[in-house]
Structure formats: structure tokens, C-alpha cells
């Protein structure tokens, strides 16, 4: 899939040597710091070449991603970036170049897998399962109509060995069998599904998302750089999916208007075909779009994180101040707990994306102090939520929802406490920002493990109620 570099282009090692010389020229940078930056540079180059870029292009993009420590390095990146853009323009839509992906093999593969995902979500209709049924079949199985096709795209693009493909397929098959064989019993109230079934719907995609990460990394999941790339991909995927969804709603609205003008009701077609097939297929299309543009343009998720970190900090500070002024506690109803946990997860994500876009050697700045305030305020909110949850459990006992909320908030408490500690050490000059980076990367396993515990162990522990 790689294009052959021309004879006029320097070899990869020569380019790295030139970059190293620029970095050290007239700078008070130790050999250890240069070596650490070079490790990050080589990890980025390996990731980009695995994605389909030629080595010279991958080097130029990696230099931009690693970041500049001074004016000289920024000049180096700008000068070499000009050559990158010329190469991309002159490539003439080379299929090996993911940026020129329109009309490429990657695009057609993505469209084929998107079509397959749309067809898969309609297969249950052959067995009498309707989208309008009040049961939880589709919410429970939505991960199996989307994630396998995203994994298949990465397995084809990287590509993955047959043995690793098998190890990715087995957990999906196991999870699909288990959650669909669970004998859930509805509570008989206004809720159509059991509490444990609702928890499985929320937590199962979290547990299975790690499989997408392994496929994204081409099976090379151990390096923290590859995991951070997957975090960036996740944020970009969310942004692109939302944009596709907004465009889809506009298209559906126009469809209703156009066909309504001639007296044809399109609601049955939209509900039964366009909407479900679009929801499933858009995940693969968004996956391809992220892959197609990430090689050149700076990722949007880290940029948006830097914008929203101050805004979320102000919102949390206002929330805590209002609680203190009014003396009101946190309501522990299920909807409130879900919203509160979602807020804390967003804070976790903002911190991830913010540190993913900064230069490892850049000194602490105002945004780093704002991040510390954000993490500290979120930590306080988490403690208050845990206090309210435990008080409710002490009065009324354990239920699936309260236990899941207690566990999730404890997990977030440890993460936020560790993040605050590493952030403070960085601000005081006692640790590098990479320590915070590595802490967050290791925590991905904790989140996936907790999702698996709730999805697979909570139903039998609480009698499938």
C-alpha cells in the first residue's frame, strides 16, 4: 500500500538526523529530552506508515504532531510541511494516500462495510423482530450491528494477522451469546426493561470498545502512543458521527417535504429502512473519514478540548457555588446519576484530549492551571455524589443502579485524584506531562474492565431484575 519514495527524497534516518540537529542547535535541551522526543516521533511515524503513508510523508506529519519547542523547530516544521502539501497535490489521488481517499480502495471498502452494517441491522426483521417493538433487542445489540464492521475495516486496512482477527472475533461472539441468553425479567411497571438489562445496554459498548482500539492499533496495543492515537480517533469519530447525523436529519426532513408534496407518506420507509440503516452504516463512514483526514489536518477533538476546558471549569464552579449557597444536595434518581456520571466522563475526556495536543517539552501555561481547577472541582463533585449515593444505599439498600453508580463514581474518583496529583507535580516541575499521559492510558483498562463487570456479572448477581 505504500508509495515508493523518489530518489530525491532523503532517507528516513537522514531526515530524523536533520530534525535532531535542528532541535539541538543553540538549545539548552538535554540528550534525555531529545531521546524522549525522538521516541515519540518514531512511534508516530510507525503509526502513520501502518495507516498507508509513505515514510517521507509520515515523517513530515509526525514532526507536526510531536510539536515544536522553539521558533527554530517551528520553522523546520513549516518548511518541511510545504513539501508535504506539494507531494499531496502532485499525488493525483494515489490510492495509497489516505488524504486523497475519495475514489480510493479505502473509500469503497468503507462504503461496502457500511452497506453490510445497514443490511445486518435489518436481518432480525426476517425473524419477526421489529424496530417498533417495545422490547430491548435493538438497544441491547446495537454494538453488534456496528463494532464488527469498524473492526473489519481496520483489520483489512492495517492488516491484522488471521490469529489476531480470531481473538477479536471471539469476544464479540461470546458477548452476543451471553447478553441475549440472559433471562431478564421486566419489573412490570412503566419501565419495559429490567434495571440490569438497562445497565448492560449502557456498559456493554464500553467494554467492547477496547476491541476496536486493538484493531485500530493493528494489534500493537501496548505502546502508549498508539493508545493515545486511539483516544484521538474516538473523539474525532464522535464529531464526524454527529455531523453526519445532523446532515442525515436535514435529508430526512427534505424527504418528508418532497414526497409529502405529492401525497406520499414516507414515515414507514424512514422508520423501517433509512433511519436504522443510516445509524449503523454511518459508524463505518465516520471511521473512514477520520482515517482519511487525520494524516494532514490537526485533530479537531484536542482543539475543541482546549476551548471547552475553561467553559466546563466555569460550569462546575458555578454548580458547586450554587450547592453551597442553597444547601441543596444531589438527587440520586437514576436519570440524575447517569447525567452526573456522563459529566464526569466528559471531564475525563476533556483532560485526555487536552494533554494529547500539547508539546511534551512545553512549560506549564495558564491552560494547565485551568485543567487543575477543572479536575479539582470535578473531584469535589464526585465526592458529593458518592456521599449522596452511599446515604441512599444505607437507607434503602443495594440495587443494580445504585451499585453501578457507586462503582463508577469510585473509579472516576481514583482517576481524578491521580490526574490532579500528576497535574500538580507537572505544574511544580517535579514530573513531565507524559506521567499524566501514561496514567490516563493505563486507566483505559479499568474503564473497559468495569464495563465488562456490569455487563456480564451484574445481571446474575441481581437476579436479572
CSV table of C-alpha atoms in Angstrom, one decimal:
chain,number,residue,atom,x,y,z
A,1,UNK,CA,0.0,0.0,0.0
A,2,UNK,CA,3.0,2.3,0.4
A,3,UNK,CA,4.2,4.6,-2.3
A,4,UNK,CA,7.9,4.3,-3.2
A,5,UNK,CA,9.9,7.4,-2.3
A,6,UNK,CA,11.7,9.2,-5.1
A,7,UNK,CA,15.5,9.3,-5.3
A,8,UNK,CA,15.5,13.0,-4.4
A,9,UNK,CA,13.8,12.4,-1.1
A,10,UNK,CA,16.1,11.9,1.9
A,11,UNK,CA,16.0,8.5,3.6
A,12,UNK,CA,14.0,8.4,6.8
A,13,UNK,CA,17.1,8.1,9.1
A,14,UNK,CA,18.7,11.1,7.3
A,15,UNK,CA,15.5,13.2,7.9
A,16,UNK,CA,15.4,12.2,11.6
A,17,UNK,CA,19.1,13.2,11.9
A,18,UNK,CA,18.3,16.6,10.3
A,19,UNK,CA,15.4,17.1,12.7
A,20,UNK,CA,17.6,16.1,15.7
A,21,UNK,CA,20.2,18.6,14.6
A,22,UNK,CA,17.7,21.4,14.4
A,23,UNK,CA,16.3,20.5,17.8
A,24,UNK,CA,19.7,20.7,19.5
A,25,UNK,CA,21.1,23.7,17.6
A,26,UNK,CA,21.6,26.5,20.1
A,27,UNK,CA,19.1,25.0,22.6
A,28,UNK,CA,19.5,24.1,26.2
A,29,UNK,CA,18.0,20.7,25.7
A,30,UNK,CA,19.5,17.6,27.3
A,31,UNK,CA,20.2,14.4,25.4
A,32,UNK,CA,17.5,12.6,27.5
A,33,UNK,CA,14.8,15.0,26.4
A,34,UNK,CA,15.8,14.8,22.8
A,35,UNK,CA,15.8,10.9,23.0
A,36,UNK,CA,12.3,11.0,24.5
A,37,UNK,CA,11.0,13.3,21.7
A,38,UNK,CA,12.7,11.0,19.2
A,39,UNK,CA,10.9,8.0,20.6
A,40,UNK,CA,7.5,9.8,20.2
A,41,UNK,CA,8.5,10.8,16.7
A,42,UNK,CA,9.3,7.3,15.7
A,43,UNK,CA,6.1,5.9,17.2
A,44,UNK,CA,4.1,8.5,15.2
A,45,UNK,CA,6.0,7.6,12.0
A,46,UNK,CA,5.3,3.9,12.6
A,47,UNK,CA,1.6,4.6,13.2
A,48,UNK,CA,1.3,6.7,10.1
A,49,UNK,CA,3.2,4.3,7.8
A,50,UNK,CA,0.9,1.5,9.1
A,51,UNK,CA,-2.1,3.7,8.0
A,52,UNK,CA,-0.7,3.9,4.4
A,53,UNK,CA,1.6,6.9,4.2
A,54,UNK,CA,5.0,6.7,2.7
A,55,UNK,CA,7.9,7.2,5.0
A,56,UNK,CA,8.8,10.7,3.9
A,57,UNK,CA,5.2,11.9,4.3
A,58,UNK,CA,4.8,10.1,7.6
A,59,UNK,CA,8.0,11.9,8.9
A,60,UNK,CA,6.6,15.3,8.0
A,61,UNK,CA,3.2,14.7,9.6
A,62,UNK,CA,4.9,13.2,12.7
A,63,UNK,CA,7.0,16.3,13.1
A,64,UNK,CA,3.9,18.4,13.2
A,65,UNK,CA,2.2,16.1,15.7
A,66,UNK,CA,5.2,15.9,18.1
A,67,UNK,CA,5.2,19.7,18.2
A,68,UNK,CA,7.8,22.4,18.3
A,69,UNK,CA,9.8,23.5,21.3
A,70,UNK,CA,11.0,26.8,19.9
A,71,UNK,CA,11.0,29.1,16.9
A,72,UNK,CA,13.7,27.2,15.1
A,73,UNK,CA,11.8,23.9,15.3
A,74,UNK,CA,8.6,25.6,14.2
A,75,UNK,CA,10.5,26.9,11.2
A,76,UNK,CA,11.7,23.4,10.4
A,77,UNK,CA,8.2,22.0,10.6
A,78,UNK,CA,6.8,24.8,8.4
A,79,UNK,CA,9.5,24.4,5.7
A,80,UNK,CA,9.0,20.7,5.5
A,81,UNK,CA,5.2,20.9,5.6
A,82,UNK,CA,5.3,22.9,2.4
A,83,UNK,CA,7.0,20.0,0.7
A,84,UNK,CA,4.3,17.6,2.2
A,85,UNK,CA,1.5,19.7,0.7
A,86,UNK,CA,3.2,19.7,-2.7
A,87,UNK,CA,3.5,15.9,-2.5
A,88,UNK,CA,-0.2,15.5,-1.7
A,89,UNK,CA,-1.3,17.8,-4.5
A,90,UNK,CA,1.0,16.0,-7.0
A,91,UNK,CA,-0.1,12.6,-5.8
A,92,UNK,CA,-3.1,12.9,-8.1
A,93,UNK,CA,-5.4,10.8,-5.9
A,94,UNK,CA,-3.0,7.9,-5.3
A,95,UNK,CA,-5.0,5.2,-3.5
A,96,UNK,CA,-2.0,4.7,-1.2
A,97,UNK,CA,-2.5,8.2,0.1
A,98,UNK,CA,-5.4,8.3,2.6
A,99,UNK,CA,-5.9,12.0,2.2
A,100,UNK,CA,-6.8,11.6,-1.4
A,101,UNK,CA,-9.2,8.8,-0.3
A,102,UNK,CA,-12.2,9.8,-2.5
A,103,UNK,CA,-12.4,7.1,-5.1
A,104,UNK,CA,-9.7,5.0,-3.3
A,105,UNK,CA,-9.9,1.4,-2.3
A,106,UNK,CA,-10.4,2.5,1.4
A,107,UNK,CA,-13.5,4.6,0.5
A,108,UNK,CA,-15.1,1.7,-1.4
A,109,UNK,CA,-14.3,-0.8,1.3
A,110,UNK,CA,-15.8,1.6,3.9
A,111,UNK,CA,-18.9,2.0,1.7
A,112,UNK,CA,-19.2,-1.8,1.3
A,113,UNK,CA,-18.9,-2.3,5.1
A,114,UNK,CA,-21.4,0.5,5.8
A,115,UNK,CA,-23.8,-1.2,3.4
A,116,UNK,CA,-23.2,-4.5,5.2
A,117,UNK,CA,-23.9,-2.9,8.6
A,118,UNK,CA,-27.1,-1.4,7.2
A,119,UNK,CA,-28.2,-4.8,5.9
A,120,UNK,CA,-27.2,-6.6,9.2
A,121,UNK,CA,-29.5,-4.3,11.3
A,122,UNK,CA,-32.4,-5.4,9.1
A,123,UNK,CA,-31.7,-9.1,9.4
A,124,UNK,CA,-33.7,-9.5,12.6
A,125,UNK,CA,-36.9,-8.5,10.7
A,126,UNK,CA,-36.7,-11.8,8.9
A,127,UNK,CA,-37.3,-13.4,12.3
A,128,UNK,CA,-40.2,-11.1,13.3
A,129,UNK,CA,-38.2,-8.5,15.3
A,130,UNK,CA,-39.4,-5.1,14.5
A,131,UNK,CA,-37.8,-1.7,15.3
A,132,UNK,CA,-41.2,-0.6,16.8
A,133,UNK,CA,-41.3,-3.5,19.3
A,134,UNK,CA,-41.2,-2.2,22.9
A,135,UNK,CA,-38.5,-4.7,23.9
A,136,UNK,CA,-34.8,-4.1,24.2
A,137,UNK,CA,-33.4,-6.2,21.4
A,138,UNK,CA,-32.0,-3.4,19.3
A,139,UNK,CA,-30.6,-1.3,22.2
A,140,UNK,CA,-29.1,-4.5,23.7
A,141,UNK,CA,-27.5,-5.5,20.3
A,142,UNK,CA,-26.6,-2.2,18.7
A,143,UNK,CA,-22.9,-2.8,19.4
A,144,UNK,CA,-23.0,-6.0,17.4
A,145,UNK,CA,-24.5,-4.2,14.4
A,146,UNK,CA,-21.7,-1.5,14.3
A,147,UNK,CA,-18.5,-2.5,16.0
A,148,UNK,CA,-17.7,-5.7,14.0
A,149,UNK,CA,-17.8,-3.7,10.8
A,150,UNK,CA,-15.5,-1.0,12.2
A,151,UNK,CA,-13.1,-3.7,13.4
A,152,UNK,CA,-13.3,-5.3,9.9
A,153,UNK,CA,-12.3,-2.0,8.3
A,154,UNK,CA,-9.2,-1.7,10.5
A,155,UNK,CA,-8.4,-5.4,10.1
A,156,UNK,CA,-8.4,-5.0,6.3
A,157,UNK,CA,-6.6,-1.7,6.3
A,158,UNK,CA,-3.7,-2.5,8.7
A,159,UNK,CA,-3.9,-5.5,8.0
A,160,UNK,CA,-4.2,-7.9,11.0
A,161,UNK,CA,-2.9,-11.4,11.0
A,162,UNK,CA,-5.6,-14.2,11.0
A,163,UNK,CA,-4.8,-15.2,14.5
A,164,UNK,CA,-5.4,-11.7,15.9
A,165,UNK,CA,-8.6,-11.4,13.9
A,166,UNK,CA,-9.8,-14.6,15.5
A,167,UNK,CA,-9.0,-13.2,19.0
A,168,UNK,CA,-11.0,-10.1,18.2
A,169,UNK,CA,-14.0,-12.1,16.9
A,170,UNK,CA,-14.3,-14.5,19.8
A,171,UNK,CA,-15.1,-11.8,22.5
A,172,UNK,CA,-17.8,-10.4,20.2
A,173,UNK,CA,-19.4,-13.8,19.6
A,174,UNK,CA,-19.2,-14.6,23.3
A,175,UNK,CA,-20.7,-11.3,24.4
A,176,UNK,CA,-23.5,-11.6,21.8
A,177,UNK,CA,-24.5,-15.1,23.0
A,178,UNK,CA,-24.3,-14.2,26.7
A,179,UNK,CA,-26.3,-11.0,26.8
A,180,UNK,CA,-29.0,-12.4,24.5
A,181,UNK,CA,-29.3,-15.6,26.6
A,182,UNK,CA,-29.7,-13.7,29.9
A,183,UNK,CA,-33.2,-14.3,31.2
A,184,UNK,CA,-34.0,-10.7,32.0
A,185,UNK,CA,-37.3,-10.2,33.9
A,186,UNK,CA,-39.1,-6.9,33.3
A,187,UNK,CA,-40.2,-5.2,36.6
A,188,UNK,CA,-43.8,-5.0,35.5
A,189,UNK,CA,-44.0,-1.2,35.9
A,190,UNK,CA,-43.9,1.6,33.4
A,191,UNK,CA,-40.3,0.5,32.5
A,192,UNK,CA,-40.3,-2.0,29.7
A,193,UNK,CA,-36.9,-3.5,30.6
A,194,UNK,CA,-35.2,-4.7,33.8
A,195,UNK,CA,-32.7,-2.5,35.6
A,196,UNK,CA,-29.8,-4.9,34.9
A,197,UNK,CA,-30.8,-5.0,31.2
A,198,UNK,CA,-30.6,-1.2,31.1
A,199,UNK,CA,-27.1,-1.3,32.7
A,200,UNK,CA,-25.9,-3.9,30.1
A,201,UNK,CA,-27.1,-1.6,27.3
A,202,UNK,CA,-25.0,1.3,28.7
A,203,UNK,CA,-21.9,-0.6,29.7
A,204,UNK,CA,-21.5,-3.3,27.0
A,205,UNK,CA,-20.3,-0.9,24.3
A,206,UNK,CA,-17.7,0.5,26.8
A,207,UNK,CA,-16.3,-3.0,27.4
A,208,UNK,CA,-16.3,-3.9,23.7
A,209,UNK,CA,-14.8,-0.6,22.5
A,210,UNK,CA,-11.4,-1.8,23.6
A,211,UNK,CA,-11.6,-4.4,20.8
A,212,UNK,CA,-11.9,-1.5,18.3
A,213,UNK,CA,-8.8,0.0,19.8
A,214,UNK,CA,-6.8,-3.2,19.4
A,215,UNK,CA,-7.9,-3.4,15.7
A,216,UNK,CA,-7.1,0.3,15.3
A,217,UNK,CA,-3.6,-0.2,16.6
A,218,UNK,CA,-3.0,-3.1,14.2
A,219,UNK,CA,-2.6,-5.4,17.2
A,220,UNK,CA,0.2,-3.3,18.6
A,221,UNK,CA,-1.7,-2.0,21.6
A,222,UNK,CA,1.0,-1.9,24.3
A,223,UNK,CA,2.6,1.4,23.3
A,224,UNK,CA,1.0,4.4,25.0
A,225,UNK,CA,1.4,6.4,21.8
A,226,UNK,CA,-0.9,4.0,19.9
A,227,UNK,CA,-3.4,4.1,22.7
A,228,UNK,CA,-3.4,7.9,22.6
A,229,UNK,CA,-3.9,7.8,18.9
A,230,UNK,CA,-7.0,5.7,19.5
A,231,UNK,CA,-8.2,8.2,22.0
A,232,UNK,CA,-7.9,11.0,19.4
A,233,UNK,CA,-9.7,8.7,16.9
A,234,UNK,CA,-12.6,8.2,19.4
A,235,UNK,CA,-13.1,12.0,19.8
A,236,UNK,CA,-12.8,12.6,16.0
A,237,UNK,CA,-15.3,9.7,15.4
A,238,UNK,CA,-17.8,11.3,17.7
A,239,UNK,CA,-17.5,14.6,16.0
A,240,UNK,CA,-17.9,13.2,12.5
A,241,UNK,CA,-20.8,11.0,13.5
A,242,UNK,CA,-22.6,14.0,14.9
A,243,UNK,CA,-22.0,15.9,11.7
A,244,UNK,CA,-23.3,13.0,9.6
A,245,UNK,CA,-26.3,12.6,11.9
A,246,UNK,CA,-27.2,16.3,11.5
A,247,UNK,CA,-26.9,16.1,7.8
A,248,UNK,CA,-29.0,12.9,7.8
A,249,UNK,CA,-31.8,14.7,9.7
A,250,UNK,CA,-31.8,17.5,7.2
A,251,UNK,CA,-32.0,14.9,4.4
A,252,UNK,CA,-34.9,13.1,6.1
A,253,UNK,CA,-36.7,16.4,6.6
A,254,UNK,CA,-36.4,17.3,2.9
A,255,UNK,CA,-37.5,13.8,2.0
A,256,UNK,CA,-40.7,14.2,4.0
A,257,UNK,CA,-41.4,17.6,2.4
A,258,UNK,CA,-40.7,16.5,-1.2
A,259,UNK,CA,-42.8,13.3,-1.0
A,260,UNK,CA,-45.5,15.0,1.1
A,261,UNK,CA,-45.9,17.4,-1.8
A,262,UNK,CA,-47.2,14.6,-4.0
A,263,UNK,CA,-49.2,12.9,-1.2
A,264,UNK,CA,-46.9,10.1,-0.3
A,265,UNK,CA,-46.2,9.3,3.4
A,266,UNK,CA,-42.6,8.5,3.8
A,267,UNK,CA,-42.7,7.8,7.6
A,268,UNK,CA,-42.8,4.0,7.3
A,269,UNK,CA,-39.9,3.9,4.9
A,270,UNK,CA,-37.8,6.3,7.0
A,271,UNK,CA,-38.5,4.4,10.3
A,272,UNK,CA,-38.0,0.9,8.9
A,273,UNK,CA,-35.2,1.5,6.4
A,274,UNK,CA,-33.5,4.9,6.1
A,275,UNK,CA,-33.0,5.6,9.9
A,276,UNK,CA,-31.8,2.2,11.1
A,277,UNK,CA,-29.5,1.6,8.1
A,278,UNK,CA,-28.2,5.1,8.4
A,279,UNK,CA,-27.4,4.8,12.1
A,280,UNK,CA,-25.4,1.6,11.5
A,281,UNK,CA,-23.7,2.5,8.3
A,282,UNK,CA,-22.7,6.0,9.4
A,283,UNK,CA,-20.3,4.5,12.0
A,284,UNK,CA,-18.2,2.9,9.3
A,285,UNK,CA,-18.4,6.0,7.1
A,286,UNK,CA,-17.3,8.2,10.0
A,287,UNK,CA,-14.4,5.8,10.7
A,288,UNK,CA,-13.2,6.2,7.2
A,289,UNK,CA,-13.5,10.0,7.2
A,290,UNK,CA,-11.4,10.2,10.4
A,291,UNK,CA,-8.7,8.0,8.8
A,292,UNK,CA,-8.8,9.9,5.6
A,293,UNK,CA,-8.1,13.3,7.1
A,294,UNK,CA,-6.1,12.7,10.2
A,295,UNK,CA,-2.8,12.4,8.3
A,296,UNK,CA,-2.6,16.1,7.4
A,297,UNK,CA,-5.1,18.3,9.3
A,298,UNK,CA,-4.7,18.7,13.0
A,299,UNK,CA,-7.3,16.7,15.0
A,300,UNK,CA,-10.4,18.6,16.0
A,301,UNK,CA,-11.1,16.8,19.3
A,302,UNK,CA,-7.9,18.2,21.1
A,303,UNK,CA,-8.6,21.7,19.7
A,304,UNK,CA,-12.2,21.6,20.9
A,305,UNK,CA,-11.0,20.3,24.3
A,306,UNK,CA,-8.8,23.4,24.8
A,307,UNK,CA,-11.8,25.5,24.1
A,308,UNK,CA,-14.2,23.7,26.4
A,309,UNK,CA,-11.8,23.1,29.3
A,310,UNK,CA,-12.3,26.7,30.6
A,311,UNK,CA,-16.1,26.6,29.9
A,312,UNK,CA,-16.6,23.3,31.8
A,313,UNK,CA,-14.5,24.7,34.6
A,314,UNK,CA,-16.7,27.7,35.0
A,315,UNK,CA,-19.9,25.5,34.8
A,316,UNK,CA,-18.6,23.1,37.6
A,317,UNK,CA,-17.5,26.1,39.7
A,318,UNK,CA,-20.9,27.6,39.3
A,319,UNK,CA,-22.6,24.3,40.2
A,320,UNK,CA,-20.5,23.9,43.4
A,321,UNK,CA,-21.1,27.5,44.4
A,322,UNK,CA,-24.9,27.1,43.9
A,323,UNK,CA,-24.9,24.0,46.0
A,324,UNK,CA,-23.1,25.8,48.8
A,325,UNK,CA,-25.3,28.8,48.6
A,326,UNK,CA,-28.6,26.9,48.5
A,327,UNK,CA,-27.7,24.0,50.7
A,328,UNK,CA,-29.2,21.5,48.3
A,329,UNK,CA,-27.8,18.0,47.9
A,330,UNK,CA,-27.5,15.9,44.8
A,331,UNK,CA,-30.6,13.9,43.8
A,332,UNK,CA,-29.8,10.2,43.4
A,333,UNK,CA,-32.5,9.3,40.9
A,334,UNK,CA,-31.3,7.1,38.0
A,335,UNK,CA,-31.5,9.9,35.4
A,336,UNK,CA,-29.6,12.3,37.6
A,337,UNK,CA,-26.9,9.8,38.3
A,338,UNK,CA,-26.5,9.0,34.6
A,339,UNK,CA,-26.2,12.7,33.7
A,340,UNK,CA,-23.7,13.3,36.6
A,341,UNK,CA,-21.5,10.3,35.6
A,342,UNK,CA,-21.7,11.5,32.0
A,343,UNK,CA,-20.5,14.9,33.1
A,344,UNK,CA,-17.6,13.4,34.9
A,345,UNK,CA,-16.7,11.2,32.0
A,346,UNK,CA,-16.7,14.3,29.7
A,347,UNK,CA,-14.2,15.9,32.1
A,348,UNK,CA,-12.1,12.8,31.8
A,349,UNK,CA,-12.3,13.1,28.1
A,350,UNK,CA,-11.5,16.8,28.0
A,351,UNK,CA,-8.4,16.1,30.1
A,352,UNK,CA,-7.3,13.3,27.7
A,353,UNK,CA,-7.8,15.4,24.6
A,354,UNK,CA,-6.2,18.5,26.0
A,355,UNK,CA,-2.9,16.8,27.0
A,356,UNK,CA,-2.9,14.8,23.8
A,357,UNK,CA,-2.4,18.0,21.8
A,358,UNK,CA,0.3,19.7,23.8
A,359,UNK,CA,4.1,19.7,23.3
A,360,UNK,CA,5.7,17.4,25.8
A,361,UNK,CA,8.5,19.9,26.4
A,362,UNK,CA,6.3,23.0,26.5
A,363,UNK,CA,6.5,24.6,30.0
A,364,UNK,CA,3.3,24.8,32.1
A,365,UNK,CA,0.9,27.5,31.0
A,366,UNK,CA,-2.5,29.1,32.0
A,367,UNK,CA,-4.4,26.2,30.5
A,368,UNK,CA,-2.6,23.7,32.7
A,369,UNK,CA,-3.7,25.6,35.8
A,370,UNK,CA,-7.2,25.8,34.5
A,371,UNK,CA,-7.1,22.0,34.0
A,372,UNK,CA,-6.0,21.5,37.6
A,373,UNK,CA,-9.0,23.6,38.7
A,374,UNK,CA,-11.3,21.6,36.5
A,375,UNK,CA,-10.0,18.3,37.8
A,376,UNK,CA,-10.2,19.5,41.4
A,377,UNK,CA,-13.8,20.8,41.1
A,378,UNK,CA,-14.8,17.6,39.4
A,379,UNK,CA,-13.2,15.6,42.2
A,380,UNK,CA,-15.3,17.6,44.7
A,381,UNK,CA,-18.5,17.0,42.7
A,382,UNK,CA,-17.6,13.2,42.6
A,383,UNK,CA,-17.1,13.1,46.4
A,384,UNK,CA,-20.5,14.8,46.9
A,385,UNK,CA,-22.2,12.4,44.6
A,386,UNK,CA,-20.6,9.4,46.4
A,387,UNK,CA,-21.8,10.8,49.7
A,388,UNK,CA,-25.4,11.0,48.4
A,389,UNK,CA,-25.3,7.6,46.8
A,390,UNK,CA,-23.9,5.9,49.9
A,391,UNK,CA,-26.5,7.7,52.1
A,392,UNK,CA,-29.3,6.3,49.8
A,393,UNK,CA,-27.8,2.8,49.9
A,394,UNK,CA,-27.6,3.0,53.7
A,395,UNK,CA,-31.3,3.9,53.9
A,396,UNK,CA,-32.7,1.6,51.1
A,397,UNK,CA,-30.1,-1.0,50.4
A,398,UNK,CA,-28.2,-2.0,47.3
A,399,UNK,CA,-29.9,-2.0,43.9
A,400,UNK,CA,-28.3,-2.6,40.4
A,401,UNK,CA,-28.5,1.1,39.6
A,402,UNK,CA,-27.1,2.3,42.9
A,403,UNK,CA,-24.3,-0.3,42.9
A,404,UNK,CA,-23.3,0.6,39.3
A,405,UNK,CA,-23.3,4.3,40.2
A,406,UNK,CA,-21.3,3.7,43.3
A,407,UNK,CA,-18.7,1.7,41.4
A,408,UNK,CA,-18.4,4.1,38.5
A,409,UNK,CA,-18.0,7.1,40.8
A,410,UNK,CA,-15.3,5.3,42.8
A,411,UNK,CA,-13.5,4.6,39.6
A,412,UNK,CA,-13.8,8.2,38.5
A,413,UNK,CA,-12.7,9.3,42.0
A,414,UNK,CA,-9.4,7.4,41.7
A,415,UNK,CA,-8.8,8.7,38.2
A,416,UNK,CA,-9.5,12.3,39.0
A,417,UNK,CA,-7.4,12.1,42.2
A,418,UNK,CA,-4.5,10.6,40.2
A,419,UNK,CA,-4.9,13.2,37.5
A,420,UNK,CA,-4.9,16.0,40.0
A,421,UNK,CA,-1.7,14.7,41.6
A,422,UNK,CA,0.2,14.3,38.3
A,423,UNK,CA,-1.1,17.6,37.1
A,424,UNK,CA,0.1,19.3,40.3
A,425,UNK,CA,3.5,17.6,40.1
A,426,UNK,CA,3.9,18.8,36.5
A,427,UNK,CA,3.0,22.4,37.4
A,428,UNK,CA,5.5,22.3,40.2
A,429,UNK,CA,8.2,20.9,37.9
A,430,UNK,CA,8.5,17.6,39.6
A,431,UNK,CA,7.3,15.4,36.7
A,432,UNK,CA,6.8,15.6,33.0
A,433,UNK,CA,3.4,15.8,31.4
A,434,UNK,CA,4.0,12.3,30.0
A,435,UNK,CA,3.4,10.9,33.5
A,436,UNK,CA,-0.2,12.2,33.3
A,437,UNK,CA,-0.5,10.9,29.8
A,438,UNK,CA,0.6,7.4,30.9
A,439,UNK,CA,-1.7,7.5,33.9
A,440,UNK,CA,-4.7,8.1,31.7
A,441,UNK,CA,-3.7,5.5,29.1
A,442,UNK,CA,-3.4,2.8,31.8
A,443,UNK,CA,-6.9,3.8,33.0
A,444,UNK,CA,-8.5,2.7,29.8
A,445,UNK,CA,-8.2,-0.9,31.0
A,446,UNK,CA,-10.0,0.0,34.2
A,447,UNK,CA,-12.9,1.5,32.4
A,448,UNK,CA,-13.2,-1.4,30.0
A,449,UNK,CA,-13.0,-3.9,32.9
A,450,UNK,CA,-15.7,-2.1,34.8
A,451,UNK,CA,-18.0,-2.1,31.7
A,452,UNK,CA,-17.5,-5.9,31.4
A,453,UNK,CA,-18.2,-6.4,35.1
A,454,UNK,CA,-21.5,-4.5,34.9
A,455,UNK,CA,-22.5,-6.1,31.6
A,456,UNK,CA,-21.7,-9.7,32.4
A,457,UNK,CA,-21.8,-10.1,36.2
A,458,UNK,CA,-24.5,-7.7,37.4
A,459,UNK,CA,-27.4,-9.5,35.8
A,460,UNK,CA,-26.9,-12.8,37.5
A,461,UNK,CA,-25.8,-11.1,40.8
A,462,UNK,CA,-29.1,-9.2,40.9
A,463,UNK,CA,-31.3,-12.0,39.6
A,464,UNK,CA,-31.7,-10.5,36.1
A,465,UNK,CA,-34.1,-7.9,37.6
